[in-house]
PDB file of C-alpha atoms in Angstrom:
ATOM      1  CA  UNK A   1      -0.001  -0.002   0.001  1.00  0.00           C
ATOM      2  CA  UNK A   2       1.494   3.330  -1.060  1.00  0.00           C
ATOM      3  CA  UNK A   3       1.270   6.963   0.014  1.00  0.00           C
ATOM      4  CA  UNK A   4       1.384   9.605  -2.701  1.00  0.00           C
ATOM      5  CA  UNK A   5       1.449  13.322  -1.940  1.00  0.00           C
ATOM      6  CA  UNK A   6       0.984  15.731  -4.847  1.00  0.00           C
ATOM      7  CA  UNK A   7       1.615  19.484  -4.569  1.00  0.00           C
ATOM      8  CA  UNK A   8       0.460  19.614  -0.943  1.00  0.00           C
ATOM      9  CA  UNK A   9       0.390  23.042   0.707  1.00  0.00           C
ATOM     10  CA  UNK A  10      -0.899  23.979   4.138  1.00  0.00           C
ATOM     11  CA  UNK A  11      -1.155  27.172   6.182  1.00  0.00           C
ATOM     12  CA  UNK A  12      -2.033  28.010   9.752  1.00  0.00           C
ATOM     13  CA  UNK A  13      -4.010  31.199   9.085  1.00  0.00           C
ATOM     14  CA  UNK A  14      -1.492  33.416   7.273  1.00  0.00           C
ATOM     15  CA  UNK A  15       1.586  31.305   8.018  1.00  0.00           C
ATOM     16  CA  UNK A  16       2.504  28.911   5.216  1.00  0.00           C
ATOM     17  CA  UNK A  17       3.915  25.694   6.688  1.00  0.00           C
ATOM     18  CA  UNK A  18       3.985  23.353   3.677  1.00  0.00           C
ATOM     19  CA  UNK A  19       4.452  24.445   0.066  1.00  0.00           C
ATOM     20  CA  UNK A  20       4.056  22.207  -2.990  1.00  0.00           C
ATOM     21  CA  UNK A  21       5.221  19.029  -1.233  1.00  0.00           C
ATOM     22  CA  UNK A  22       5.266  15.984  -3.516  1.00  0.00           C
ATOM     23  CA  UNK A  23       6.593  12.454  -2.973  1.00  0.00           C
ATOM     24  CA  UNK A  24       5.617   8.794  -3.028  1.00  0.00           C
ATOM     25  CA  UNK A  25       6.321   6.142  -0.395  1.00  0.00           C
ATOM     26  CA  UNK A  26       5.894   2.732  -1.968  1.00  0.00           C
ATOM     27  CA  UNK A  27       4.898  -0.647  -0.588  1.00  0.00           C
ATOM     28  CA  UNK A  28       7.758  -2.220   1.364  1.00  0.00           C
ATOM     29  CA  UNK A  29       9.677   1.046   1.570  1.00  0.00           C
ATOM     30  CA  UNK A  30      11.002   2.971   4.556  1.00  0.00           C
ATOM     31  CA  UNK A  31      10.963   6.699   3.831  1.00  0.00           C
ATOM     32  CA  UNK A  32      12.866   8.904   6.294  1.00  0.00           C
ATOM     33  CA  UNK A  33      11.852  12.567   6.517  1.00  0.00           C
ATOM     34  CA  UNK A  34      14.747  14.827   7.504  1.00  0.00           C
ATOM     35  CA  UNK A  35      14.608  18.478   8.472  1.00  0.00           C
ATOM     36  CA  UNK A  36      15.080  20.839  11.431  1.00  0.00           C
ATOM     37  CA  UNK A  37      12.350  21.651  13.922  1.00  0.00           C
ATOM     38  CA  UNK A  38       9.518  23.739  12.544  1.00  0.00           C
ATOM     39  CA  UNK A  39       9.802  22.796   8.860  1.00  0.00           C
ATOM     40  CA  UNK A  40       6.424  21.056   8.735  1.00  0.00           C
ATOM     41  CA  UNK A  41       7.186  17.379   9.349  1.00  0.00           C
ATOM     42  CA  UNK A  42       4.469  16.932  11.973  1.00  0.00           C
ATOM     43  CA  UNK A  43       2.035  19.003   9.912  1.00  0.00           C
ATOM     44  CA  UNK A  44       2.710  16.767   6.918  1.00  0.00           C
ATOM     45  CA  UNK A  45       1.984  13.684   9.008  1.00  0.00           C
ATOM     46  CA  UNK A  46      -1.250  15.163  10.372  1.00  0.00           C
ATOM     47  CA  UNK A  47      -2.396  15.855   6.821  1.00  0.00           C
ATOM     48  CA  UNK A  48      -1.666  12.240   5.825  1.00  0.00           C
ATOM     49  CA  UNK A  49      -3.599  11.027   8.884  1.00  0.00           C
ATOM     50  CA  UNK A  50      -6.599  13.183   7.987  1.00  0.00           C
ATOM     51  CA  UNK A  51      -6.278  15.325  11.110  1.00  0.00           C
ATOM     52  CA  UNK A  52      -5.693  18.629   9.283  1.00  0.00           C
ATOM     53  CA  UNK A  53      -8.034  19.891   6.536  1.00  0.00           C
ATOM     54  CA  UNK A  54      -5.647  20.816   3.728  1.00  0.00           C
ATOM     55  CA  UNK A  55      -7.133  22.715   0.784  1.00  0.00           C
ATOM     56  CA  UNK A  56      -4.273  22.607  -1.733  1.00  0.00           C
ATOM     57  CA  UNK A  57      -2.896  19.456  -3.329  1.00  0.00           C
ATOM     58  CA  UNK A  58      -3.877  15.847  -2.814  1.00  0.00           C
ATOM     59  CA  UNK A  59      -2.956  12.809  -0.757  1.00  0.00           C
ATOM     60  CA  UNK A  60      -3.591   9.330  -2.122  1.00  0.00           C
ATOM     61  CA  UNK A  61      -3.631   6.276   0.133  1.00  0.00           C
ATOM     62  CA  UNK A  62      -3.099   3.305  -2.143  1.00  0.00           C
ATOM     63  CA  UNK A  63      -4.623   5.355  -4.948  1.00  0.00           C
ATOM     64  CA  UNK A  64      -7.653   6.549  -2.960  1.00  0.00           C
ATOM     65  CA  UNK A  65      -8.241  10.247  -2.315  1.00  0.00           C
ATOM     66  CA  UNK A  66      -7.649  10.676   1.432  1.00  0.00           C
ATOM     67  CA  UNK A  67     -10.199  13.505   1.590  1.00  0.00           C
ATOM     68  CA  UNK A  68     -12.964  11.100   0.615  1.00  0.00           C
ATOM     69  CA  UNK A  69     -12.188   8.660   3.428  1.00  0.00           C
ATOM     70  CA  UNK A  70     -13.840   8.935   6.831  1.00  0.00           C
ATOM     71  CA  UNK A  71     -11.899   8.480  10.063  1.00  0.00           C
ATOM     72  CA  UNK A  72     -12.384   4.720  10.260  1.00  0.00           C
ATOM     73  CA  UNK A  73     -11.585   4.208   6.575  1.00  0.00           C
ATOM     74  CA  UNK A  74      -8.364   6.153   7.061  1.00  0.00           C
ATOM     75  CA  UNK A  75      -7.527   4.170  10.208  1.00  0.00           C
ATOM     76  CA  UNK A  76      -7.884   0.924   8.264  1.00  0.00           C
ATOM     77  CA  UNK A  77      -5.102   2.113   5.986  1.00  0.00           C
ATOM     78  CA  UNK A  78      -2.813   4.291   8.120  1.00  0.00           C
ATOM     79  CA  UNK A  79      -1.551   3.796  11.675  1.00  0.00           C
ATOM     80  CA  UNK A  80       0.312   6.429  13.688  1.00  0.00           C
ATOM     81  CA  UNK A  81       3.149   5.838  16.141  1.00  0.00           C
ATOM     82  CA  UNK A  82       3.966   8.965  18.216  1.00  0.00           C
ATOM     83  CA  UNK A  83       7.237   9.873  19.928  1.00  0.00           C
ATOM     84  CA  UNK A  84       5.747   8.926  23.269  1.00  0.00           C
ATOM     85  CA  UNK A  85       2.399   8.217  24.884  1.00  0.00           C
ATOM     86  CA  UNK A  86       1.358   8.818  28.490  1.00  0.00           C
ATOM     87  CA  UNK A  87      -2.230   7.711  29.171  1.00  0.00           C
ATOM     88  CA  UNK A  88      -3.996   9.082  32.232  1.00  0.00           C
ATOM     89  CA  UNK A  89      -4.669   5.538  33.449  1.00  0.00           C
ATOM     90  CA  UNK A  90      -2.158   2.729  33.817  1.00  0.00           C
ATOM     91  CA  UNK A  91      -3.743   0.377  31.280  1.00  0.00           C
ATOM     92  CA  UNK A  92      -2.231  -3.047  30.794  1.00  0.00           C
ATOM     93  CA  UNK A  93       0.031  -3.516  27.799  1.00  0.00           C
ATOM     94  CA  UNK A  94      -2.562  -5.828  26.241  1.00  0.00           C
ATOM     95  CA  UNK A  95      -5.323  -3.224  26.607  1.00  0.00           C
ATOM     96  CA  UNK A  96      -3.152  -0.536  24.993  1.00  0.00           C
ATOM     97  CA  UNK A  97      -2.499  -2.817  22.016  1.00  0.00           C
ATOM     98  CA  UNK A  98      -6.148  -3.868  21.793  1.00  0.00           C
ATOM     99  CA  UNK A  99      -7.116  -0.200  21.450  1.00  0.00           C
ATOM    100  CA  UNK A 100      -5.517  -0.332  18.019  1.00  0.00           C
ATOM    101  CA  UNK A 101      -8.397  -2.484  16.775  1.00  0.00           C
ATOM    102  CA  UNK A 102     -11.089   0.121  17.482  1.00  0.00           C
ATOM    103  CA  UNK A 103     -11.467   1.042  13.791  1.00  0.00           C
ATOM    104  CA  UNK A 104     -12.587  -2.525  13.082  1.00  0.00           C
ATOM    105  CA  UNK A 105     -15.629  -2.498  15.359  1.00  0.00           C
ATOM    106  CA  UNK A 106     -18.667  -0.277  15.783  1.00  0.00           C
ATOM    107  CA  UNK A 107     -18.884   2.292  18.562  1.00  0.00           C
ATOM    108  CA  UNK A 108     -21.290   0.150  20.602  1.00  0.00           C
ATOM    109  CA  UNK A 109     -19.519  -3.201  20.258  1.00  0.00           C
ATOM    110  CA  UNK A 110     -16.654  -4.777  22.164  1.00  0.00           C
ATOM    111  CA  UNK A 111     -13.588  -6.492  20.674  1.00  0.00           C
ATOM    112  CA  UNK A 112     -14.293  -9.987  19.406  1.00  0.00           C
ATOM    113  CA  UNK A 113     -12.122 -13.012  18.702  1.00  0.00           C
ATOM    114  CA  UNK A 114     -10.564 -11.453  15.590  1.00  0.00           C
ATOM    115  CA  UNK A 115      -9.454  -8.323  17.475  1.00  0.00           C
ATOM    116  CA  UNK A 116      -8.088 -10.335  20.401  1.00  0.00           C
ATOM    117  CA  UNK A 117      -6.115 -12.497  17.969  1.00  0.00           C
ATOM    118  CA  UNK A 118      -4.661  -9.428  16.229  1.00  0.00           C
ATOM    119  CA  UNK A 119      -3.475  -8.040  19.567  1.00  0.00           C
ATOM    120  CA  UNK A 120      -1.899 -11.376  20.523  1.00  0.00           C
ATOM    121  CA  UNK A 121      -0.226 -11.741  17.128  1.00  0.00           C
ATOM    122  CA  UNK A 122       1.178  -8.215  17.303  1.00  0.00           C
ATOM    123  CA  UNK A 123       2.794  -8.911  20.673  1.00  0.00           C
ATOM    124  CA  UNK A 124       4.271 -12.173  19.431  1.00  0.00           C
ATOM    125  CA  UNK A 125       5.624 -10.501  16.313  1.00  0.00           C
ATOM    126  CA  UNK A 126       7.559  -7.950  18.353  1.00  0.00           C
ATOM    127  CA  UNK A 127       8.560 -10.337  21.127  1.00  0.00           C
ATOM    128  CA  UNK A 128       6.690  -8.574  23.940  1.00  0.00           C
ATOM    129  CA  UNK A 129       4.142 -11.219  24.953  1.00  0.00           C
ATOM    130  CA  UNK A 130       5.822 -11.394  28.365  1.00  0.00           C
ATOM    131  CA  UNK A 131       4.690  -7.796  28.987  1.00  0.00           C
ATOM    132  CA  UNK A 132       1.021  -8.589  28.360  1.00  0.00           C
ATOM    133  CA  UNK A 133      -0.262  -8.061  31.904  1.00  0.00           C
ATOM    134  CA  UNK A 134       2.212  -5.349  32.887  1.00  0.00           C
ATOM    135  CA  UNK A 135       1.038  -1.792  33.417  1.00  0.00           C
ATOM    136  CA  UNK A 136       2.000   0.377  30.449  1.00  0.00           C
ATOM    137  CA  UNK A 137       3.316   3.132  32.733  1.00  0.00           C
ATOM    138  CA  UNK A 138       5.559   0.639  34.537  1.00  0.00           C
ATOM    139  CA  UNK A 139       7.650  -0.538  31.591  1.00  0.00           C
ATOM    140  CA  UNK A 140      10.735   1.056  30.033  1.00  0.00           C
ATOM    141  CA  UNK A 141      10.782   3.619  27.230  1.00  0.00           C
ATOM    142  CA  UNK A 142      12.001   1.090  24.697  1.00  0.00           C
ATOM    143  CA  UNK A 143       9.301  -1.374  25.723  1.00  0.00           C
ATOM    144  CA  UNK A 144       6.646   1.325  25.464  1.00  0.00           C
ATOM    145  CA  UNK A 145       7.720   2.130  21.931  1.00  0.00           C
ATOM    146  CA  UNK A 146       7.436  -1.544  20.990  1.00  0.00           C
ATOM    147  CA  UNK A 147       3.947  -1.560  22.509  1.00  0.00           C
ATOM    148  CA  UNK A 148       2.955   1.451  20.383  1.00  0.00           C
ATOM    149  CA  UNK A 149       4.241  -0.309  17.278  1.00  0.00           C
ATOM    150  CA  UNK A 150       2.309  -3.444  18.283  1.00  0.00           C
ATOM    151  CA  UNK A 151      -0.817  -1.314  18.696  1.00  0.00           C
ATOM    152  CA  UNK A 152      -0.314  -0.010  15.159  1.00  0.00           C
ATOM    153  CA  UNK A 153       0.078  -3.568  13.839  1.00  0.00           C
ATOM    154  CA  UNK A 154      -3.112  -4.635  15.621  1.00  0.00           C
ATOM    155  CA  UNK A 155      -4.840  -1.804  13.787  1.00  0.00           C
ATOM    156  CA  UNK A 156      -4.192  -3.926  10.685  1.00  0.00           C
ATOM    157  CA  UNK A 157      -3.195  -0.904   8.581  1.00  0.00           C
ATOM    158  CA  UNK A 158      -0.378  -1.329   6.066  1.00  0.00           C
ATOM    159  CA  UNK A 159       0.917   2.249   6.185  1.00  0.00           C
ATOM    160  CA  UNK A 160       2.850   3.229   9.328  1.00  0.00           C
ATOM    161  CA  UNK A 161       3.505   6.911  10.059  1.00  0.00           C
ATOM    162  CA  UNK A 162       6.050   7.491  12.823  1.00  0.00           C
ATOM    163  CA  UNK A 163       6.975  10.833  14.381  1.00  0.00           C
ATOM    164  CA  UNK A 164      10.587  10.529  15.614  1.00  0.00           C
ATOM    165  CA  UNK A 165       9.997   7.039  17.065  1.00  0.00           C
ATOM    166  CA  UNK A 166      13.414   6.844  18.745  1.00  0.00           C
ATOM    167  CA  UNK A 167      13.777  10.399  20.061  1.00  0.00           C
ATOM    168  CA  UNK A 168      13.455   9.481  23.763  1.00  0.00           C
ATOM    169  CA  UNK A 169      15.366   6.205  23.686  1.00  0.00           C
ATOM    170  CA  UNK A 170      18.901   5.212  24.597  1.00  0.00           C
ATOM    171  CA  UNK A 171      21.282   4.142  21.839  1.00  0.00           C
ATOM    172  CA  UNK A 172      20.632   0.419  22.192  1.00  0.00           C
ATOM    173  CA  UNK A 173      16.871   0.798  22.110  1.00  0.00           C
ATOM    174  CA  UNK A 174      17.127   3.147  19.129  1.00  0.00           C
ATOM    175  CA  UNK A 175      18.869   0.439  17.126  1.00  0.00           C
ATOM    176  CA  UNK A 176      16.487  -2.278  18.292  1.00  0.00           C
ATOM    177  CA  UNK A 177      13.390  -0.237  17.421  1.00  0.00           C
ATOM    178  CA  UNK A 178      14.729   0.812  14.022  1.00  0.00           C
ATOM    179  CA  UNK A 179      15.700  -2.770  13.228  1.00  0.00           C
ATOM    180  CA  UNK A 180      12.131  -3.858  13.953  1.00  0.00           C
ATOM    181  CA  UNK A 181      10.769  -1.028  11.800  1.00  0.00           C
ATOM    182  CA  UNK A 182      13.085  -1.970   8.942  1.00  0.00           C
ATOM    183  CA  UNK A 183      11.908  -5.570   9.214  1.00  0.00           C
ATOM    184  CA  UNK A 184       8.285  -4.439   8.963  1.00  0.00           C
ATOM    185  CA  UNK A 185       9.096  -2.586   5.753  1.00  0.00           C
ATOM    186  CA  UNK A 186      10.735  -5.725   4.389  1.00  0.00           C
ATOM    187  CA  UNK A 187       7.533  -7.595   5.201  1.00  0.00           C
ATOM    188  CA  UNK A 188       5.535  -5.223   3.006  1.00  0.00           C
ATOM    189  CA  UNK A 189       4.540  -2.351   5.269  1.00  0.00           C
ATOM    190  CA  UNK A 190       4.950   1.188   3.975  1.00  0.00           C
ATOM    191  CA  UNK A 191       6.815   3.211   6.602  1.00  0.00           C
ATOM    192  CA  UNK A 192       7.101   7.000   6.719  1.00  0.00           C
ATOM    193  CA  UNK A 193       9.085   8.277   9.696  1.00  0.00           C
ATOM    194  CA  UNK A 194      10.736  11.502  10.750  1.00  0.00           C
ATOM    195  CA  UNK A 195      14.209  11.643  12.236  1.00  0.00           C
ATOM    196  CA  UNK A 196      16.843  14.227  13.064  1.00  0.00           C
ATOM    197  CA  UNK A 197      19.629  11.701  12.563  1.00  0.00           C
ATOM    198  CA  UNK A 198      21.123  11.418   9.079  1.00  0.00           C
ATOM    199  CA  UNK A 199      23.067   8.406  10.354  1.00  0.00           C
ATOM    200  CA  UNK A 200      19.785   6.604  11.054  1.00  0.00           C
ATOM    201  CA  UNK A 201      18.639   7.454   7.534  1.00  0.00           C
ATOM    202  CA  UNK A 202      21.878   6.043   6.106  1.00  0.00           C
ATOM    203  CA  UNK A 203      21.478   2.813   8.072  1.00  0.00           C
ATOM    204  CA  UNK A 204      17.784   2.084   7.745  1.00  0.00           C
ATOM    205  CA  UNK A 205      16.011   4.171   5.094  1.00  0.00           C
ATOM    206  CA  UNK A 206      15.318   3.150   1.511  1.00  0.00           C
ATOM    207  CA  UNK A 207      14.603   6.744   0.532  1.00  0.00           C
ATOM    208  CA  UNK A 208      14.982  10.164   2.147  1.00  0.00           C
ATOM    209  CA  UNK A 209      12.787  13.251   1.924  1.00  0.00           C
ATOM    210  CA  UNK A 210      14.551  16.448   3.034  1.00  0.00           C
ATOM    211  CA  UNK A 211      12.337  19.387   4.041  1.00  0.00           C
ATOM    212  CA  UNK A 212      13.403  22.978   4.504  1.00  0.00           C
ATOM    213  CA  UNK A 213      11.093  25.932   4.898  1.00  0.00           C
ATOM    214  CA  UNK A 214       8.121  23.676   4.244  1.00  0.00           C
ATOM    215  CA  UNK A 215       9.439  22.609   0.844  1.00  0.00           C
ATOM    216  CA  UNK A 216      11.072  19.465  -0.473  1.00  0.00           C
ATOM    217  CA  UNK A 217      14.712  20.253  -1.185  1.00  0.00           C
ATOM    218  CA  UNK A 218      15.905  16.697  -1.912  1.00  0.00           C
ATOM    219  CA  UNK A 219      14.223  13.328  -2.411  1.00  0.00           C
ATOM    220  CA  UNK A 220      15.887  10.048  -3.285  1.00  0.00           C
ATOM    221  CA  UNK A 221      18.180   7.329  -2.010  1.00  0.00           C
ATOM    222  CA  UNK A 222      20.134   8.154   1.173  1.00  0.00           C
ATOM    223  CA  UNK A 223      23.598   7.942  -0.440  1.00  0.00           C
ATOM    224  CA  UNK A 224      22.444  10.346  -3.172  1.00  0.00           C
ATOM    225  CA  UNK A 225      20.477  12.782  -1.016  1.00  0.00           C
ATOM    226  CA  UNK A 226      22.491  13.164   2.193  1.00  0.00           C
ATOM    227  CA  UNK A 227      25.559  15.263   1.469  1.00  0.00           C
ATOM    228  CA  UNK A 228      27.809  17.597   3.434  1.00  0.00           C
ATOM    229  CA  UNK A 229      26.069  20.533   1.768  1.00  0.00           C
ATOM    230  CA  UNK A 230      22.572  19.278   2.615  1.00  0.00           C
ATOM    231  CA  UNK A 231      23.384  18.868   6.313  1.00  0.00           C
ATOM    232  CA  UNK A 232      24.882  22.373   6.322  1.00  0.00           C
ATOM    233  CA  UNK A 233      21.732  23.778   4.712  1.00  0.00           C
ATOM    234  CA  UNK A 234      19.317  21.913   6.983  1.00  0.00           C
ATOM    235  CA  UNK A 235      21.024  22.166  10.357  1.00  0.00           C
ATOM    236  CA  UNK A 236      23.735  24.822   9.921  1.00  0.00           C
ATOM    237  CA  UNK A 237      26.365  22.283  10.953  1.00  0.00           C
ATOM    238  CA  UNK A 238      29.470  21.408   8.971  1.00  0.00           C
ATOM    239  CA  UNK A 239      30.046  17.680   8.673  1.00  0.00           C
ATOM    240  CA  UNK A 240      32.189  15.325   6.687  1.00  0.00           C
ATOM    241  CA  UNK A 241      30.468  12.201   5.420  1.00  0.00           C
ATOM    242  CA  UNK A 242      32.673   9.150   5.847  1.00  0.00           C
ATOM    243  CA  UNK A 243      32.331   6.008   3.754  1.00  0.00           C
ATOM    244  CA  UNK A 244      32.821   2.757   5.679  1.00  0.00           C
ATOM    245  CA  UNK A 245      33.253  -0.939   4.853  1.00  0.00           C
ATOM    246  CA  UNK A 246      34.088  -0.382   1.226  1.00  0.00           C
ATOM    247  CA  UNK A 247      31.200   2.005   0.652  1.00  0.00           C
ATOM    248  CA  UNK A 248      28.528  -0.220   2.208  1.00  0.00           C
ATOM    249  CA  UNK A 249      27.851   2.264   5.018  1.00  0.00           C
ATOM    250  CA  UNK A 250      28.177   5.981   5.670  1.00  0.00           C
ATOM    251  CA  UNK A 251      28.102   8.277   8.650  1.00  0.00           C
ATOM    252  CA  UNK A 252      28.329  11.992   9.410  1.00  0.00           C
ATOM    253  CA  UNK A 253      31.240  13.333  11.455  1.00  0.00           C
ATOM    254  CA  UNK A 254      31.075  16.942  12.682  1.00  0.00           C
ATOM    255  CA  UNK A 255      34.056  18.907  11.421  1.00  0.00           C
ATOM    256  CA  UNK A 256      34.328  20.586  14.801  1.00  0.00           C
ATOM    257  CA  UNK A 257      35.241  17.175  16.249  1.00  0.00           C
ATOM    258  CA  UNK A 258      37.543  16.164  13.397  1.00  0.00           C
ATOM    259  CA  UNK A 259      39.481  19.419  13.537  1.00  0.00           C
ATOM    260  CA  UNK A 260      39.928  19.389  17.312  1.00  0.00           C
TER     261      UNK A 260
END
């Protein structure tokens, strides 16, 4: 299932946030969105999720006009994984994941066998079945992020939109979460995620979308898109991109560190 955005623009009153944004995220692809704070990444995601009423451009979810889909129809196609989630009540991990199935049932019904099975399967897929009865507020940050991904999988949508999914995690959990996300893309999910780390994009993304001033400045494969000049333009930081393992990997090194 693909996401196609054509000439999307959005404004908050008089302030233009997105301008003529166009890209496609294809089935089985992990698209990383790079850009500094305030360039419109979260606004773009809210438009894709149907939470903001854009008036210019179009968004197609597997070829269907997103504007013509109601909330439940959108939820059957797109799932959202936030940076963090802090419910007012300490629900069990299983209950949090089961909430992802709400788009599959009517407002007056309760989850049935199919929804319970989806929640169980999602936990098994991510290796968190042992957390089933634990309180969500009593588990670690990395475990919580896995629970949120499991909730999205239980939603049974094939497009996953993730807003900086590793921003509050330690280094080990960042790698574990991104490895799981990459695996989901390989299994046929379409993943669109934002990140401030070009190194993460190098390691895990199939394609990169770079935003600046609400516009797309580069779009393509990580090795083609992420350059010293791009990082300077986006973040006002001078880096040197190093090629490792015979060109199989790359990473950014700040020149301020190299020159010290």
